Amino acid sequence: MSEHEYADAEAPDTTSEKLVELAKRRGYFFQSAGAYGGVGGFYTFGPQGAALKGNVEDAWRDRFAVAEGNMEIDAPTIMPEPVFEASGHLEGFDDMLVECPECGESHRADHVVEDNTEYEDAESLPIPEVEEVIAEYELVCPNCGAGLAGQAVEAFNLMFETNIGPGDSQPGYLRPETAQGIFVEFPRLKEYARNQLPFGVTQIGRAYRNEISPRRSIIRTREFTQAELEYFIDPEADDPDLSSVEDVTVTLYPASEQDAADGTEIETTIGEAVAEGIIADRWVAYFLGVAKPWYEAVGVDMDRFRYRQHLSGERAHYASDCWDAESEIDGNWIEMAGFAHRGNYDLSKHGDHSGDRFTIFKQYDEPKTVERATVDPDMSYLGPEFGGDAGTVVEKLEELAARDRSAFDGDTVEIDLEGETRSIPVETTGFSVEEQTEAGEHITPHVVEPSFGVDRVVYTVLHHAYREDEVDGEERTYLELDPEVAPTFVGVFPLQSDDELETEAREIAAALREAGLSVTYDDSGNIGRRYRRQDEVGTPFCVTVDYESLEDEAVTVRERDTTAQKRLPIEDLPSALPAIRTGDLEFEDLEG
């Protein structure tokens, strides 16, 4: 839609509607493949959006990888089927789908419930209960208005399936989260960490979910970017130092308050929340404390930010605790990140399915002498007796000896083989209990995971930066983006179309680029219109070259938010503007 067409259209009501229109006009984001009618759930980040997104990713990398001393990897987005069999995604990565009997449109049943009833977290309800709610409230299809009562609600797996290779190809899937790319490489990554816990591995990359009903522009899409940290710890030995985050103030919405009739958010500090048991897991508390100042630094409005604890019904079965970072958008709260203690679920599953060792050897301070029950089966008996199952029998005997040595006290020992109880003479098992001196043991690390949705952070930053005011009697729209994440830091303009002014302006633009700043050059239209364009994309500063500049070698520097202007020598620009970007100098302190 052109600016002229927009002026004739019905004016958008909410900030989100205005932002989506601005994003399309000014190159932040827009639906992909528009020439072919577009495709739901896929968005292209334009020149401004790609730059903003890149700056947010760089800021995340600086804080969660570099500053924390963690590694970063870049794993493939397509992975073979066994990976997702082990992780549980093939069986349990589902959303609730309900199909309209009239128009055939598919909808997320929990969203239909949440949008039309007092239920705020229908995703945590079992499918039969969701069906009952739809019938009780006589909910209808959002598309055509037909009744949905009596329609089956089904589990729909969200993964995109593909084939790896030609012919009898290997089935694979586009990853639904970047985390699995880290977990499956743990046996090698632990070597890079010199087998020392704790250590962290980060990744920023694309993930894919075949959403039933993508909506709200880039908030819920089928392809998106995640920034994830998997932090591997020894649960018995590793404890975070909370001193650096204990004074960070946070707004918390714990499960107990969500369940209470008069529940409310709690204003506290990380240290107090841990001391009072509001945040039970100290590692989760640590990363909540690290993340809050980061969100503020990239431009999230702290008056519209909170941490919400998962209710028991929505928490993943393997997570001992989980909190979401949420931002308020047009009266609704959206999830931007999840902070979970995943236990040893992921590494144990991949260890069981792959046969590789997903453990770390933990050295004792001093060697220990322990009793170990072992078996050394007589294969001349097991082979003829069990045939091809003999190997399985050996494994079961080994597991039983480690678990319950008293099972070998009688003349025979019993095992379960494919649902059938089989008796084996103890004398053929080679069972014995021996003293062994051990220097350490293999442990399966636990994982603490801060997982960020980059696209949602970008959307929140834009939404929270959206401003409307009046300048010189004219309405103005601008984005109050933080200088560190703004896609363009400075616009450089010649006051008028003039060869000398244009030459000087282009030289200034080149010098500022050499100083490491993102710069746009614009000589189209009157100077007021150029200012408005840069305000609307969030450019913090504009530099204007006028005829006086040719004589006094100074330019006018204009600040976006206040529209204040200062005169500054050209030679000072490459040092002064970068200092403002890093926060070492304030615009008010500029001296001409």
Tab-separated table of N, CA and C in Angstrom, residues 330-450:
chain	number	residue	atom	x	y	z
A	330	ASP	N	-0.704	-3.813	23.275
A	330	ASP	CA	-2.127	-3.478	23.091
A	330	ASP	C	-3.028	-4.180	24.106
A	331	GLY	N	-2.588	-4.219	25.361
A	331	GLY	CA	-3.415	-4.800	26.410
A	331	GLY	C	-3.261	-6.292	26.589
A	332	ASN	N	-2.471	-6.948	25.750
A	332	ASN	CA	-2.244	-8.388	25.860
A	332	ASN	C	-0.782	-8.655	26.198
A	333	TRP	N	-0.549	-9.753	26.902
A	333	TRP	CA	0.822	-10.145	27.239
A	333	TRP	C	1.285	-11.218	26.262
A	334	ILE	N	2.482	-11.026	25.690
A	334	ILE	CA	3.049	-12.018	24.781
A	334	ILE	C	4.367	-12.531	25.351
A	335	GLU	N	4.630	-13.791	25.095
A	335	GLU	CA	5.875	-14.423	25.542
A	335	GLU	C	7.025	-14.018	24.635
A	336	MET	N	8.138	-13.587	25.225
A	336	MET	CA	9.347	-13.273	24.459
A	336	MET	C	10.461	-14.287	24.702
A	337	ALA	N	10.440	-14.938	25.856
A	337	ALA	CA	11.496	-15.901	26.181
A	337	ALA	C	11.001	-16.833	27.262
A	338	GLY	N	11.621	-18.006	27.327
A	338	GLY	CA	11.345	-18.954	28.393
A	338	GLY	C	12.636	-19.299	29.106
A	339	PHE	N	12.585	-19.379	30.430
A	339	PHE	CA	13.755	-19.715	31.247
A	339	PHE	C	13.405	-20.984	32.015
A	340	ALA	N	14.009	-22.112	31.630
A	340	ALA	CA	13.609	-23.400	32.190
A	340	ALA	C	14.807	-24.182	32.713
A	341	HIS	N	14.568	-24.916	33.792
A	341	HIS	CA	15.528	-25.928	34.238
A	341	HIS	C	15.038	-27.253	33.667
A	342	ARG	N	15.727	-27.771	32.643
A	342	ARG	CA	15.267	-28.947	31.903
A	342	ARG	C	15.743	-30.256	32.521
A	343	GLY	N	16.491	-30.195	33.624
A	343	GLY	CA	17.013	-31.420	34.217
A	343	GLY	C	17.971	-32.120	33.266
A	344	ASN	N	18.062	-33.460	33.380
A	344	ASN	CA	18.950	-34.222	32.492
A	344	ASN	C	18.159	-34.949	31.405
A	345	TYR	N	16.911	-34.509	31.192
A	345	TYR	CA	16.014	-35.186	30.251
A	345	TYR	C	16.633	-35.306	28.854
A	346	ASP	N	17.092	-34.191	28.305
A	346	ASP	CA	17.549	-34.187	26.911
A	346	ASP	C	18.784	-35.055	26.701
A	347	LEU	N	19.781	-34.890	27.564
A	347	LEU	CA	21.006	-35.672	27.387
A	347	LEU	C	20.753	-37.152	27.649
A	348	SER	N	19.903	-37.471	28.621
A	348	SER	CA	19.593	-38.878	28.894
A	348	SER	C	18.898	-39.521	27.700
A	349	LYS	N	17.944	-38.823	27.114
A	349	LYS	CA	17.213	-39.358	25.972
A	349	LYS	C	18.135	-39.610	24.784
A	350	HIS	N	18.983	-38.648	24.482
A	350	HIS	CA	19.894	-38.831	23.347
A	350	HIS	C	20.935	-39.913	23.647
A	351	GLY	N	21.331	-40.042	24.912
A	351	GLY	CA	22.248	-41.112	25.276
A	351	GLY	C	21.618	-42.476	25.093
A	352	ASP	N	20.343	-42.603	25.500
A	352	ASP	CA	19.648	-43.885	25.371
A	352	ASP	C	19.439	-44.271	23.908
A	353	HIS	N	19.089	-43.289	23.061
A	353	HIS	CA	18.731	-43.590	21.674
A	353	HIS	C	19.939	-43.734	20.760
A	354	SER	N	21.017	-43.003	21.067
A	354	SER	CA	22.153	-42.986	20.139
A	354	SER	C	23.208	-44.038	20.452
A	355	GLY	N	23.302	-44.423	21.725
A	355	GLY	CA	24.367	-45.338	22.128
A	355	GLY	C	25.666	-44.622	22.428
A	356	ASP	N	25.719	-43.303	22.183
A	356	ASP	CA	26.917	-42.519	22.499
A	356	ASP	C	26.862	-42.110	23.965
A	357	ARG	N	27.949	-41.578	24.472
A	357	ARG	CA	28.018	-41.228	25.884
A	357	ARG	C	27.735	-39.732	26.053
A	358	PHE	N	26.577	-39.417	26.647
A	358	PHE	CA	26.183	-38.040	26.902
A	358	PHE	C	26.382	-37.712	28.380
A	359	THR	N	27.532	-38.092	28.878
A	359	THR	CA	27.873	-37.866	30.277
A	359	THR	C	29.230	-37.187	30.361
A	360	ILE	N	29.570	-36.773	31.568
A	360	ILE	CA	30.887	-36.196	31.841
A	360	ILE	C	31.484	-36.950	33.022
A	361	PHE	N	32.781	-37.232	32.933
A	361	PHE	CA	33.452	-37.941	34.030
A	361	PHE	C	33.786	-36.944	35.127
A	362	LYS	N	33.243	-37.211	36.303
A	362	LYS	CA	33.463	-36.344	37.455
A	362	LYS	C	34.490	-36.982	38.375
A	363	GLN	N	35.647	-36.350	38.491
A	363	GLN	CA	36.753	-36.895	39.276
A	363	GLN	C	36.503	-36.649	40.768
A	364	TYR	N	36.713	-37.680	41.578
A	364	TYR	CA	36.604	-37.527	43.024
A	364	TYR	C	37.835	-36.809	43.568
A	365	ASP	N	37.659	-36.132	44.691
A	365	ASP	CA	38.818	-35.498	45.330
A	365	ASP	C	39.829	-36.563	45.763
A	366	GLU	N	39.311	-37.704	46.230
A	366	GLU	CA	40.161	-38.844	46.574
A	366	GLU	C	39.497	-40.110	46.036
A	367	PRO	N	40.278	-41.092	45.605
A	367	PRO	CA	39.683	-42.343	45.106
A	367	PRO	C	38.813	-43.002	46.175
A	368	LYS	N	37.738	-43.671	45.725
A	368	LYS	CA	36.814	-44.343	46.633
A	368	LYS	C	36.798	-45.840	46.341
A	369	THR	N	36.699	-46.622	47.425
A	369	THR	CA	36.544	-48.065	47.267
A	369	THR	C	35.068	-48.395	47.444
A	370	VAL	N	34.471	-48.981	46.420
A	370	VAL	CA	33.037	-49.270	46.448
A	370	VAL	C	32.804	-50.717	46.050
A	371	GLU	N	31.650	-51.247	46.443
A	371	GLU	CA	31.251	-52.583	46.031
A	371	GLU	C	30.404	-52.480	44.762
A	372	ARG	N	30.748	-53.298	43.762
A	372	ARG	CA	30.000	-53.305	42.519
A	372	ARG	C	29.510	-54.716	42.219
A	373	ALA	N	28.231	-54.832	41.910
A	373	ALA	CA	27.689	-56.130	41.495
A	373	ALA	C	27.858	-56.243	39.984
A	374	THR	N	28.428	-57.355	39.531
A	374	THR	CA	28.666	-57.557	38.105
A	374	THR	C	28.155	-58.932	37.681
A	375	VAL	N	27.975	-59.076	36.374
A	375	VAL	CA	27.636	-60.385	35.812
A	375	VAL	C	28.614	-60.683	34.684
A	376	ASP	N	28.895	-61.993	34.516
A	376	ASP	CA	29.734	-62.469	33.409
A	376	ASP	C	29.078	-63.739	32.874
A	377	PRO	N	27.963	-63.569	32.130
A	377	PRO	CA	27.123	-64.719	31.751
A	377	PRO	C	27.861	-65.778	30.930
A	378	ASP	N	27.425	-67.000	31.120
A	378	ASP	CA	27.930	-68.137	30.350
A	378	ASP	C	27.163	-68.171	29.024
A	379	MET	N	27.815	-67.691	27.972
A	379	MET	CA	27.133	-67.595	26.680
A	379	MET	C	26.872	-68.961	26.058
A	380	SER	N	27.623	-69.997	26.511
A	380	SER	CA	27.356	-71.335	25.974
A	380	SER	C	25.986	-71.835	26.444
A	381	TYR	N	25.492	-71.234	27.526
A	381	TYR	CA	24.128	-71.553	27.972
A	381	TYR	C	23.115	-70.579	27.359
A	382	LEU	N	23.418	-69.247	27.440
A	382	LEU	CA	22.460	-68.249	26.978
A	382	LEU	C	22.230	-68.319	25.479
A	383	GLY	N	23.286	-68.621	24.708
A	383	GLY	CA	23.149	-68.661	23.253
A	383	GLY	C	22.122	-69.671	22.791
A	384	PRO	N	22.299	-70.944	23.122
A	384	PRO	CA	21.309	-71.950	22.689
A	384	PRO	C	19.931	-71.715	23.310
A	385	GLU	N	19.905	-71.177	24.548
A	385	GLU	CA	18.623	-71.020	25.233
A	385	GLU	C	17.788	-69.852	24.678
A	386	PHE	N	18.473	-68.745	24.329
A	386	PHE	CA	17.733	-67.536	23.935
A	386	PHE	C	17.981	-67.091	22.496
A	387	GLY	N	18.915	-67.733	21.818
A	387	GLY	CA	19.138	-67.409	20.423
A	387	GLY	C	19.492	-65.946	20.228
A	388	GLY	N	18.776	-65.272	19.311
A	388	GLY	CA	19.065	-63.871	18.987
A	388	GLY	C	18.780	-62.904	20.112
A	389	ASP	N	18.061	-63.347	21.136
A	389	ASP	CA	17.765	-62.466	22.274
A	389	ASP	C	18.836	-62.538	23.357
A	390	ALA	N	19.906	-63.317	23.134
A	390	ALA	CA	20.911	-63.501	24.177
A	390	ALA	C	21.549	-62.174	24.589
A	391	GLY	N	21.819	-61.317	23.620
A	391	GLY	CA	22.421	-60.017	23.940
A	391	GLY	C	21.507	-59.175	24.807
A	392	THR	N	20.218	-59.216	24.494
A	392	THR	CA	19.249	-58.477	25.309
A	392	THR	C	19.202	-59.025	26.725
A	393	VAL	N	19.299	-60.346	26.860
A	393	VAL	CA	19.284	-60.972	28.179
A	393	VAL	C	20.483	-60.501	28.999
A	394	VAL	N	21.642	-60.406	28.373
A	394	VAL	CA	22.838	-59.936	29.074
A	394	VAL	C	22.625	-58.518	29.603
A	395	GLU	N	22.064	-57.630	28.756
A	395	GLU	CA	21.807	-56.253	29.171
A	395	GLU	C	20.852	-56.213	30.359
A	396	LYS	N	19.831	-57.044	30.335
A	396	LYS	CA	18.857	-57.049	31.424
A	396	LYS	C	19.468	-57.582	32.715
A	397	LEU	N	20.340	-58.561	32.589
A	397	LEU	CA	21.028	-59.066	33.774
A	397	LEU	C	21.941	-58.002	34.372
A	398	GLU	N	22.625	-57.259	33.515
A	398	GLU	CA	23.506	-56.191	33.998
A	398	GLU	C	22.699	-55.103	34.710
A	399	GLU	N	21.585	-54.713	34.127
A	399	GLU	CA	20.733	-53.695	34.748
A	399	GLU	C	20.198	-54.188	36.092
A	400	LEU	N	19.783	-55.462	36.147
A	400	LEU	CA	19.226	-56.016	37.377
A	400	LEU	C	20.279	-56.107	38.469
A	401	ALA	N	21.496	-56.481	38.111
A	401	ALA	CA	22.573	-56.581	39.097
A	401	ALA	C	22.888	-55.217	39.699
A	402	ALA	N	22.872	-54.171	38.847
A	402	ALA	CA	23.163	-52.827	39.340
A	402	ALA	C	22.027	-52.296	40.204
A	403	ARG	N	20.793	-52.737	39.900
A	403	ARG	CA	19.618	-52.193	40.570
A	403	ARG	C	19.232	-52.970	41.825
A	404	ASP	N	19.318	-54.326	41.752
A	404	ASP	CA	18.797	-55.150	42.856
A	404	ASP	C	19.598	-56.449	42.935
A	405	ARG	N	20.705	-56.406	43.663
A	405	ARG	CA	21.568	-57.593	43.733
A	405	ARG	C	20.903	-58.746	44.487
A	406	SER	N	19.892	-58.428	45.313
A	406	SER	CA	19.222	-59.495	46.047
A	406	SER	C	18.451	-60.424	45.114
A	407	ALA	N	18.184	-59.977	43.884
A	407	ALA	CA	17.470	-60.824	42.925
A	407	ALA	C	18.271	-62.075	42.579
A	408	PHE	N	19.572	-62.063	42.896
A	408	PHE	CA	20.442	-63.196	42.553
A	408	PHE	C	20.682	-64.097	43.770
A	409	ASP	N	19.893	-63.891	44.861
A	409	ASP	CA	20.141	-64.668	46.082
A	409	ASP	C	19.707	-66.132	45.953
A	410	GLY	N	18.718	-66.428	45.097
A	410	GLY	CA	18.217	-67.791	44.980
A	410	GLY	C	18.974	-68.605	43.946
A	411	ASP	N	18.365	-69.710	43.573
A	411	ASP	CA	18.981	-70.575	42.561
A	411	ASP	C	18.757	-70.043	41.148
A	412	THR	N	17.660	-69.293	40.974
A	412	THR	CA	17.363	-68.727	39.655
A	412	THR	C	17.081	-67.232	39.801
A	413	VAL	N	17.242	-66.521	38.709
A	413	VAL	CA	16.923	-65.103	38.644
A	413	VAL	C	15.932	-64.904	37.503
A	414	GLU	N	14.977	-64.024	37.700
A	414	GLU	CA	13.932	-63.827	36.704
A	414	GLU	C	14.099	-62.475	36.003
A	415	ILE	N	13.880	-62.492	34.700
A	415	ILE	CA	13.890	-61.252	33.911
A	415	ILE	C	12.637	-61.221	33.052
A	416	ASP	N	12.306	-60.011	32.600
A	416	ASP	CA	11.172	-59.846	31.694
A	416	ASP	C	11.715	-59.723	30.275
A	417	LEU	N	11.260	-60.613	29.396
A	417	LEU	CA	11.710	-60.602	28.007
A	417	LEU	C	10.480	-60.517	27.109
A	418	GLU	N	10.266	-59.330	26.555
A	418	GLU	CA	9.122	-59.092	25.667
A	418	GLU	C	7.814	-59.491	26.319
A	419	GLY	N	7.659	-59.098	27.586
A	419	GLY	CA	6.415	-59.355	28.297
A	419	GLY	C	6.308	-60.717	28.924
A	420	GLU	N	7.322	-61.574	28.738
A	420	GLU	CA	7.294	-62.931	29.296
A	420	GLU	C	8.379	-63.052	30.366
A	421	THR	N	8.022	-63.593	31.514
A	421	THR	CA	8.989	-63.802	32.587
A	421	THR	C	9.799	-65.061	32.307
A	422	ARG	N	11.139	-64.900	32.305
A	422	ARG	CA	12.032	-66.038	32.032
A	422	ARG	C	12.950	-66.236	33.224
A	423	SER	N	13.167	-67.512	33.585
A	423	SER	CA	14.050	-67.858	34.695
A	423	SER	C	15.397	-68.329	34.170
A	424	ILE	N	16.451	-67.879	34.840
A	424	ILE	CA	17.814	-68.224	34.423
A	424	ILE	C	18.573	-68.724	35.651
A	425	PRO	N	19.252	-69.860	35.556
A	425	PRO	CA	20.060	-70.337	36.691
A	425	PRO	C	21.120	-69.305	37.064
A	426	VAL	N	21.182	-68.971	38.370
A	426	VAL	CA	22.132	-67.950	38.810
A	426	VAL	C	23.562	-68.365	38.492
A	427	GLU	N	23.832	-69.692	38.561
A	427	GLU	CA	25.209	-70.148	38.327
A	427	GLU	C	25.683	-69.863	36.912
A	428	THR	N	24.729	-69.627	35.951
A	428	THR	CA	25.123	-69.322	34.565
A	428	THR	C	25.300	-67.819	34.323
A	429	THR	N	24.948	-66.991	35.334
A	429	THR	CA	25.016	-65.542	35.132
A	429	THR	C	26.383	-64.954	35.455
A	430	GLY	N	27.213	-65.720	36.177
A	430	GLY	CA	28.516	-65.189	36.573
A	430	GLY	C	28.392	-64.025	37.537
A	431	PHE	N	27.313	-64.029	38.324
A	431	PHE	CA	27.075	-62.919	39.261
A	431	PHE	C	28.115	-62.925	40.373
A	432	SER	N	28.628	-61.701	40.697
A	432	SER	CA	29.564	-61.562	41.815
A	432	SER	C	29.552	-60.116	42.298
A	433	VAL	N	29.958	-59.929	43.534
A	433	VAL	CA	30.082	-58.590	44.104
A	433	VAL	C	31.555	-58.381	44.437
A	434	GLU	N	32.130	-57.343	43.854
A	434	GLU	CA	33.562	-57.117	44.019
A	434	GLU	C	33.817	-55.696	44.524
A	435	GLU	N	34.912	-55.548	45.239
A	435	GLU	CA	35.357	-54.221	45.647
A	435	GLU	C	36.181	-53.614	44.525
A	436	GLN	N	35.854	-52.357	44.215
A	436	GLN	CA	36.571	-51.655	43.154
A	436	GLN	C	36.972	-50.272	43.652
A	437	THR	N	38.153	-49.854	43.246
A	437	THR	CA	38.620	-48.505	43.569
A	437	THR	C	38.353	-47.613	42.362
A	438	GLU	N	37.610	-46.545	42.602
A	438	GLU	CA	37.211	-45.671	41.496
A	438	GLU	C	37.717	-44.256	41.725
A	439	ALA	N	38.176	-43.642	40.646
A	439	ALA	CA	38.685	-42.268	40.717
A	439	ALA	C	37.584	-41.245	40.508
A	440	GLY	N	36.440	-41.698	40.001
A	440	GLY	CA	35.345	-40.768	39.738
A	440	GLY	C	34.157	-41.521	39.173
A	441	GLU	N	33.185	-40.779	38.656
A	441	GLU	CA	31.996	-41.392	38.092
A	441	GLU	C	31.492	-40.564	36.914
A	442	HIS	N	30.750	-41.217	36.050
A	442	HIS	CA	30.128	-40.512	34.931
A	442	HIS	C	28.771	-39.974	35.384
A	443	ILE	N	28.564	-38.683	35.188
A	443	ILE	CA	27.286	-38.066	35.549
A	443	ILE	C	26.654	-37.448	34.295
A	444	THR	N	25.341	-37.407	34.281
A	444	THR	CA	24.628	-36.739	33.192
A	444	THR	C	24.303	-35.322	33.655
A	445	PRO	N	24.885	-34.321	33.020
A	445	PRO	CA	24.640	-32.943	33.456
A	445	PRO	C	23.169	-32.553	33.339
A	446	HIS	N	22.767	-31.608	34.147
A	446	HIS	CA	21.467	-30.968	34.004
A	446	HIS	C	21.623	-29.728	33.127
A	447	VAL	N	20.505	-29.263	32.586
A	447	VAL	CA	20.537	-28.151	31.639
A	447	VAL	C	19.610	-27.039	32.110
A	448	VAL	N	20.147	-25.824	32.136
A	448	VAL	CA	19.338	-24.627	32.360
A	448	VAL	C	19.289	-23.880	31.034
A	449	GLU	N	18.078	-23.511	30.608
A	449	GLU	CA	17.906	-22.977	29.255
A	449	GLU	C	17.156	-21.647	29.239
A	450	PRO	N	17.846	-20.549	28.928
A	450	PRO	CA	17.156	-19.327	28.515
A	450	PRO	C	16.967	-19.375	26.986
